[in-house]
Amino acid sequence: MNKKIVVITGSPRKNGNSFAMTEAFIAAAEARGHTVTRFDAAMKIVGGCHACETCFSTGRACTFDDDFNTIAPAILEADAVVFSTPVYWYSIPAQIKAVIDKLLSVDGISSLSKLFDIIPSYVITNMPSDKIAAFARAQLEDMRPWAIESLSLE
């Protein structure tokens, strides 16, 4: 079954390793018939979440109109969301963190219930998967439970 996949990159380096891995992933996914929408967070303007709790009240995902509103509709329709990011100082770059923060708004969580099934469904990084899962779980302890899994394109 073909899937709708959203790929969100976090690297500001267009010719870096994260982009190379992302491009390989996208090529493999498309070769298997999947539809891929790519969003390069570092090349967009995405401000941090203001915690205003007015998500979706204006017909857009974020009341503060920035480039997050261009990717939010694709995320809502996605079967899988892929984060591709380098690891800077044992963490992720601010550019992709801003996108992730906007996914976690209080109103956004209730409006994006499907999100818990797909994010993070796959992470491309040099960090071992058990550390990624531990990091994400630590960040989300006070949030609703998420299943952190891997995604197979086959």
Coordinates of N, CA and C in Angstrom, one line a residue:
M1 N 0.8 -1.2 0.0 CA 0.0 0.0 0.0 C 0.9 1.2 0.0
N2 N 0.6 2.2 -0.9 CA 1.4 3.4 -1.0 C 1.1 4.3 0.2
K3 N 2.1 5.0 0.7 CA 1.9 5.8 1.8 C 2.2 7.3 1.4
K4 N 1.6 8.2 2.2 CA 1.9 9.6 2.1 C 2.9 9.9 3.2
I5 N 4.1 10.3 2.8 CA 5.2 10.5 3.7 C 5.6 12.0 3.7
V6 N 5.7 12.5 4.9 CA 6.2 13.9 5.0 C 7.6 13.8 5.6
V7 N 8.6 14.4 4.9 CA 10.0 14.4 5.4 C 10.3 15.8 5.9
I8 N 10.7 15.9 7.1 CA 11.1 17.2 7.7 C 12.6 17.2 8.0
T9 N 13.3 18.0 7.3 CA 14.8 18.1 7.6 C 15.1 19.2 8.6
G10 N 16.2 19.0 9.3 CA 16.6 20.1 10.2 C 18.0 20.7 10.0
S11 N 18.7 20.1 9.0 CA 20.1 20.6 8.8 C 20.1 21.9 8.0
P12 N 20.9 22.9 8.4 CA 21.1 24.0 7.5 C 22.1 23.9 6.4
R13 N 22.7 22.7 6.4 CA 23.8 22.4 5.4 C 23.2 21.6 4.2
K14 N 23.0 22.3 3.1 CA 22.3 21.7 1.9 C 23.2 20.5 1.3
N15 N 24.4 20.5 1.5 CA 25.3 19.5 1.0 C 25.9 18.6 2.1
G16 N 25.2 18.6 3.2 CA 25.7 17.8 4.4 C 25.2 16.3 4.3
N17 N 25.6 15.6 5.4 CA 25.3 14.2 5.5 C 23.8 14.0 5.7
S18 N 23.1 14.8 6.4 CA 21.7 14.6 6.7 C 20.9 14.8 5.4
F19 N 21.3 15.7 4.5 CA 20.6 15.9 3.3 C 20.9 14.7 2.4
A20 N 22.1 14.2 2.4 CA 22.4 13.0 1.6 C 21.5 11.8 2.0
M21 N 21.4 11.6 3.3 CA 20.6 10.5 3.8 C 19.1 10.7 3.4
T22 N 18.7 12.0 3.5 CA 17.3 12.3 3.2 C 17.0 12.1 1.8
E23 N 17.9 12.5 0.9 CA 17.7 12.3 -0.5 C 17.6 10.8 -0.9
A24 N 18.5 10.0 -0.2 CA 18.5 8.6 -0.5 C 17.2 7.9 0.0
F25 N 16.7 8.4 1.2 CA 15.4 7.9 1.7 C 14.3 8.2 0.7
I26 N 14.2 9.5 0.3 CA 13.1 9.9 -0.6 C 13.2 9.2 -1.9
A27 N 14.4 9.0 -2.5 CA 14.5 8.2 -3.7 C 14.0 6.8 -3.6
A28 N 14.3 6.2 -2.4 CA 13.9 4.8 -2.2 C 12.4 4.7 -2.0
A29 N 11.8 5.7 -1.2 CA 10.4 5.7 -1.0 C 9.6 6.0 -2.3
E30 N 10.1 6.9 -3.1 CA 9.4 7.2 -4.3 C 9.5 6.0 -5.3
A31 N 10.6 5.3 -5.3 CA 10.8 4.2 -6.2 C 9.8 3.1 -5.8
R32 N 9.4 3.0 -4.6 CA 8.4 2.0 -4.1 C 7.0 2.5 -4.2
G33 N 6.8 3.7 -4.9 CA 5.5 4.2 -5.1 C 4.9 5.1 -4.1
H34 N 5.6 5.4 -3.1 CA 5.1 6.3 -2.0 C 5.2 7.8 -2.5
T35 N 4.3 8.6 -1.9 CA 4.3 10.0 -2.2 C 5.0 10.7 -1.1
V36 N 6.0 11.5 -1.4 CA 6.8 12.2 -0.4 C 6.7 13.7 -0.5
T37 N 6.4 14.4 0.6 CA 6.4 15.8 0.7 C 7.6 16.2 1.6
R38 N 8.5 17.1 1.1 CA 9.7 17.4 1.8 C 9.6 18.9 2.4
F39 N 10.0 19.1 3.6 CA 10.0 20.4 4.2 C 11.3 20.6 4.9
D40 N 12.1 21.5 4.3 CA 13.4 21.8 4.9 C 13.3 22.9 5.9
A41 N 13.2 22.6 7.2 CA 12.9 23.6 8.2 C 13.9 24.7 8.3
A42 N 15.2 24.3 8.1 CA 16.3 25.4 8.2 C 16.2 26.4 7.0
M43 N 15.5 26.1 6.0 CA 15.4 27.0 4.9 C 14.0 27.8 4.9
K44 N 13.3 27.6 6.0 CA 12.0 28.2 6.1 C 12.0 29.1 7.3
I45 N 10.9 29.9 7.5 CA 10.8 30.8 8.6 C 9.7 30.1 9.5
V46 N 10.2 29.5 10.6 CA 9.3 28.9 11.6 C 9.7 29.4 13.0
G47 N 8.8 30.2 13.6 CA 9.1 30.7 14.9 C 8.7 29.7 16.0
G48 N 9.2 29.9 17.1 CA 8.9 29.0 18.2 C 7.5 29.1 18.6
C49 N 7.0 28.1 19.3 CA 5.6 28.1 19.8 C 5.5 29.2 20.9
H50 N 4.4 29.9 20.8 CA 4.1 31.0 21.8 C 3.3 30.5 23.0
A51 N 2.9 29.2 22.9 CA 2.0 28.6 23.9 C 0.7 29.5 24.2
C52 N 0.2 30.1 23.1 CA -1.0 30.9 23.2 C -2.3 30.1 23.3
E53 N -2.2 28.8 22.9 CA -3.3 27.9 22.9 C -4.4 28.3 22.0
T54 N -4.1 29.0 20.9 CA -5.1 29.4 19.9 C -4.9 28.6 18.6
C55 N -4.2 27.5 18.6 CA -4.0 26.7 17.4 C -5.3 26.4 16.7
F56 N -5.3 26.5 15.4 CA -6.4 26.2 14.5 C -7.6 27.1 14.7
S57 N -7.5 28.1 15.6 CA -8.6 29.1 15.8 C -8.8 30.0 14.6
T58 N -7.8 30.1 13.7 CA -7.9 31.0 12.6 C -8.0 30.3 11.3
G59 N -8.2 29.0 11.4 CA -8.3 28.2 10.2 C -6.9 27.7 9.7
R60 N -5.9 28.1 10.4 CA -4.5 27.7 10.2 C -4.0 26.9 11.4
A61 N -3.0 26.1 11.2 CA -2.4 25.3 12.4 C -1.9 26.3 13.5
C62 N -1.2 27.3 13.0 CA -0.6 28.3 14.0 C -1.2 29.7 13.8
T63 N -1.6 30.3 14.8 CA -2.2 31.7 14.7 C -1.1 32.6 14.2
F64 N 0.1 32.4 14.6 CA 1.2 33.2 14.2 C 1.7 32.7 12.8
D65 N 1.3 33.4 11.8 CA 1.5 32.9 10.4 C 2.9 32.9 10.0
D66 N 3.5 31.6 9.9 CA 4.8 31.4 9.4 C 4.8 30.2 8.5
D67 N 5.9 29.7 8.1 CA 6.0 28.6 7.2 C 5.5 27.3 7.8
F68 N 5.3 27.2 9.1 CA 4.8 26.0 9.6 C 3.4 25.7 9.0
N69 N 2.7 26.7 8.8 CA 1.3 26.6 8.2 C 1.3 26.0 6.8
T70 N 2.5 26.0 6.1 CA 2.5 25.3 4.8 C 2.7 23.8 4.9
I71 N 3.3 23.4 6.0 CA 3.5 21.9 6.2 C 2.5 21.2 7.0
A72 N 1.8 22.0 7.9 CA 0.8 21.4 8.8 C -0.3 20.6 8.0
P73 N -0.8 21.1 6.9 CA -1.9 20.3 6.2 C -1.3 18.9 5.7
A74 N -0.1 18.9 5.3 CA 0.5 17.7 4.8 C 0.7 16.7 5.9
I75 N 1.1 17.2 7.1 CA 1.3 16.4 8.3 C 0.0 15.7 8.7
L76 N -1.1 16.5 8.6 CA -2.4 16.0 9.0 C -2.8 14.8 8.0
E77 N -2.4 14.8 6.8 CA -2.8 13.8 5.8 C -1.8 12.7 5.7
A78 N -0.6 12.8 6.4 CA 0.5 11.8 6.3 C 0.2 10.5 6.9
D79 N 0.7 9.5 6.3 CA 0.7 8.2 6.9 C 2.0 8.0 7.8
A80 N 3.0 8.8 7.5 CA 4.3 8.7 8.2 C 4.9 10.1 8.1
V81 N 5.6 10.4 9.2 CA 6.5 11.6 9.2 C 7.9 11.2 9.5
V82 N 8.8 11.7 8.7 CA 10.2 11.3 8.9 C 11.0 12.6 9.3
F83 N 11.7 12.5 10.3 CA 12.6 13.6 10.7 C 14.0 13.2 10.3
S84 N 14.7 14.1 9.6 CA 16.1 13.9 9.2 C 16.9 15.1 9.8
T85 N 17.8 14.8 10.7 CA 18.5 15.9 11.4 C 19.8 15.5 11.8
P86 N 20.8 16.4 11.8 CA 22.1 16.1 12.5 C 21.9 16.2 14.0
V87 N 22.9 15.8 14.7 CA 22.9 15.9 16.1 C 23.9 17.0 16.5
Y88 N 23.5 18.1 17.1 CA 24.4 19.2 17.5 C 24.4 19.2 19.0
W89 N 25.5 19.0 19.6 CA 25.6 19.1 21.1 C 24.6 18.2 21.7
Y90 N 24.5 17.0 21.2 CA 23.7 15.9 21.8 C 22.2 16.3 21.7
S91 N 21.9 17.1 20.8 CA 20.5 17.5 20.6 C 20.2 17.8 19.1
I92 N 19.1 18.3 18.8 CA 18.7 18.6 17.4 C 18.8 20.1 17.2
P93 N 19.0 20.5 15.9 CA 19.1 21.9 15.6 C 17.8 22.7 15.9
A94 N 17.9 24.0 16.3 CA 16.8 24.8 16.6 C 15.8 24.9 15.5
Q95 N 16.2 24.8 14.2 CA 15.3 24.9 13.1 C 14.2 23.9 13.1
I96 N 14.6 22.6 13.4 CA 13.6 21.5 13.4 C 12.9 21.5 14.8
K97 N 13.6 21.9 15.8 CA 12.9 22.0 17.1 C 11.7 22.9 17.1
A98 N 11.8 24.0 16.4 CA 10.7 24.9 16.3 C 9.5 24.2 15.7
V99 N 9.7 23.4 14.6 CA 8.6 22.7 14.0 C 8.0 21.7 15.0
I100 N 8.9 20.9 15.7 CA 8.4 19.9 16.6 C 7.6 20.6 17.8
D101 N 8.1 21.7 18.3 CA 7.4 22.4 19.3 C 6.0 22.8 18.9
K102 N 5.8 23.2 17.6 CA 4.5 23.6 17.1 C 3.6 22.4 17.0
L103 N 4.1 21.2 16.9 CA 3.3 20.0 16.8 C 2.8 19.7 18.2
L104 N 3.3 20.2 19.2 CA 3.0 19.8 20.6 C 2.1 20.8 21.3
S105 N 1.5 21.8 20.6 CA 0.7 22.8 21.3 C -0.5 22.1 21.9
V106 N -1.1 22.6 22.9 CA -2.2 22.0 23.6 C -3.4 21.8 22.7
D107 N -3.8 22.8 22.0 CA -4.9 22.7 21.1 C -4.5 21.8 19.9
G108 N -3.3 21.9 19.5 CA -2.8 21.1 18.3 C -2.8 19.7 18.6
I109 N -2.6 19.3 19.9 CA -2.6 17.9 20.2 C -4.0 17.3 20.0
S110 N -5.0 18.0 20.5 CA -6.4 17.5 20.3 C -6.8 17.6 18.9
S111 N -6.3 18.6 18.1 CA -6.7 18.7 16.7 C -5.9 17.7 15.9
L112 N -4.8 17.3 16.3 CA -3.9 16.4 15.6 C -3.8 15.0 16.2
S113 N -4.9 14.4 16.6 CA -4.9 13.1 17.3 C -4.1 12.1 16.5
K114 N -4.2 12.1 15.2 CA -3.6 11.2 14.3 C -2.0 11.3 14.4
L115 N -1.6 12.5 14.9 CA -0.1 12.7 15.0 C 0.5 11.7 15.9
F116 N -0.2 11.3 17.0 CA 0.5 10.4 17.9 C 0.8 9.0 17.3
D117 N 0.1 8.7 16.2 CA 0.4 7.4 15.6 C 1.6 7.5 14.6
I118 N 2.0 8.7 14.2 CA 2.9 8.8 13.1 C 4.2 9.6 13.5
I119 N 4.2 10.3 14.6 CA 5.4 11.1 14.9 C 6.0 10.7 16.3
P120 N 7.2 10.4 16.5 CA 8.2 10.3 15.4 C 8.2 8.8 14.9
S121 N 7.8 8.5 13.7 CA 7.7 7.2 13.2 C 9.1 6.7 12.7
Y122 N 9.9 7.7 12.3 CA 11.2 7.3 11.8 C 12.2 8.5 11.9
V123 N 13.4 8.2 12.4 CA 14.4 9.2 12.5 C 15.6 8.8 11.8
I124 N 16.2 9.6 11.0 CA 17.4 9.3 10.3 C 18.5 10.1 11.0
T125 N 19.4 9.5 11.6 CA 20.5 10.2 12.4 C 21.6 9.2 12.7
N126 N 22.7 9.7 13.2 CA 23.8 8.8 13.6 C 23.6 8.4 15.1
M127 N 22.6 8.9 15.7 CA 22.3 8.5 17.1 C 21.6 7.1 17.1
P128 N 22.0 6.2 18.0 CA 21.4 4.9 18.1 C 19.9 5.0 18.4
S129 N 19.1 4.1 17.9 CA 17.6 4.2 18.0 C 17.2 4.1 19.5
D130 N 17.9 3.4 20.3 CA 17.5 3.3 21.7 C 17.7 4.7 22.4
K131 N 18.7 5.4 22.0 CA 19.0 6.7 22.6 C 18.0 7.7 22.1
I132 N 17.6 7.6 20.8 CA 16.5 8.5 20.2 C 15.3 8.3 21.0
A133 N 14.9 7.0 21.2 CA 13.7 6.7 21.9 C 13.7 7.2 23.3
A134 N 14.9 7.0 24.0 CA 15.0 7.5 25.4 C 14.9 9.0 25.4
F135 N 15.5 9.7 24.5 CA 15.5 11.2 24.4 C 14.1 11.7 24.2
A136 N 13.4 11.1 23.3 CA 12.0 11.5 23.0 C 11.1 11.2 24.1
R137 N 11.3 10.0 24.8 CA 10.4 9.7 25.9 C 10.7 10.7 27.1
A138 N 11.9 11.0 27.3 CA 12.2 12.0 28.4 C 11.6 13.3 28.1
Q139 N 11.6 13.8 26.8 CA 11.0 15.0 26.5 C 9.4 15.0 26.6
L140 N 8.9 13.8 26.4 CA 7.4 13.7 26.4 C 6.8 13.1 27.6
E141 N 7.5 13.0 28.7 CA 7.0 12.3 29.9 C 5.6 12.9 30.3
D142 N 5.4 14.1 30.2 CA 4.2 14.7 30.7 C 3.1 14.9 29.6
M143 N 3.4 14.3 28.4 CA 2.5 14.4 27.3 C 1.8 13.0 27.2
R144 N 0.8 13.0 26.2 CA 0.1 11.7 26.0 C 1.1 10.7 25.5
P145 N 0.9 9.4 25.7 CA 1.8 8.4 25.2 C 2.0 8.3 23.7
W146 N 3.2 8.2 23.2 CA 3.5 8.0 21.8 C 4.2 6.7 21.6
A147 N 4.0 6.1 20.5 CA 4.7 4.9 20.2 C 5.9 5.3 19.3
I148 N 7.0 5.0 19.7 CA 8.2 5.3 18.9 C 8.7 4.1 18.2
E149 N 8.6 4.1 16.9 CA 8.8 2.9 16.1 C 9.7 3.2 14.9
S150 N 10.0 2.2 14.1 CA 10.6 2.5 12.9 C 9.6 2.2 11.8
L151 N 9.9 2.7 10.6 CA 9.0 2.6 9.4 C 9.7 1.8 8.3
S152 N 9.1 0.8 7.8 CA 9.6 0.1 6.7 C 8.9 0.5 5.5
L153 N 9.6 0.7 4.4 CA 9.0 1.1 3.1 C 8.5 -0.1 2.3
E154 N 8.8 -1.2 2.8 CA 8.4 -2.4 2.0 C 7.1 -3.0 2.4

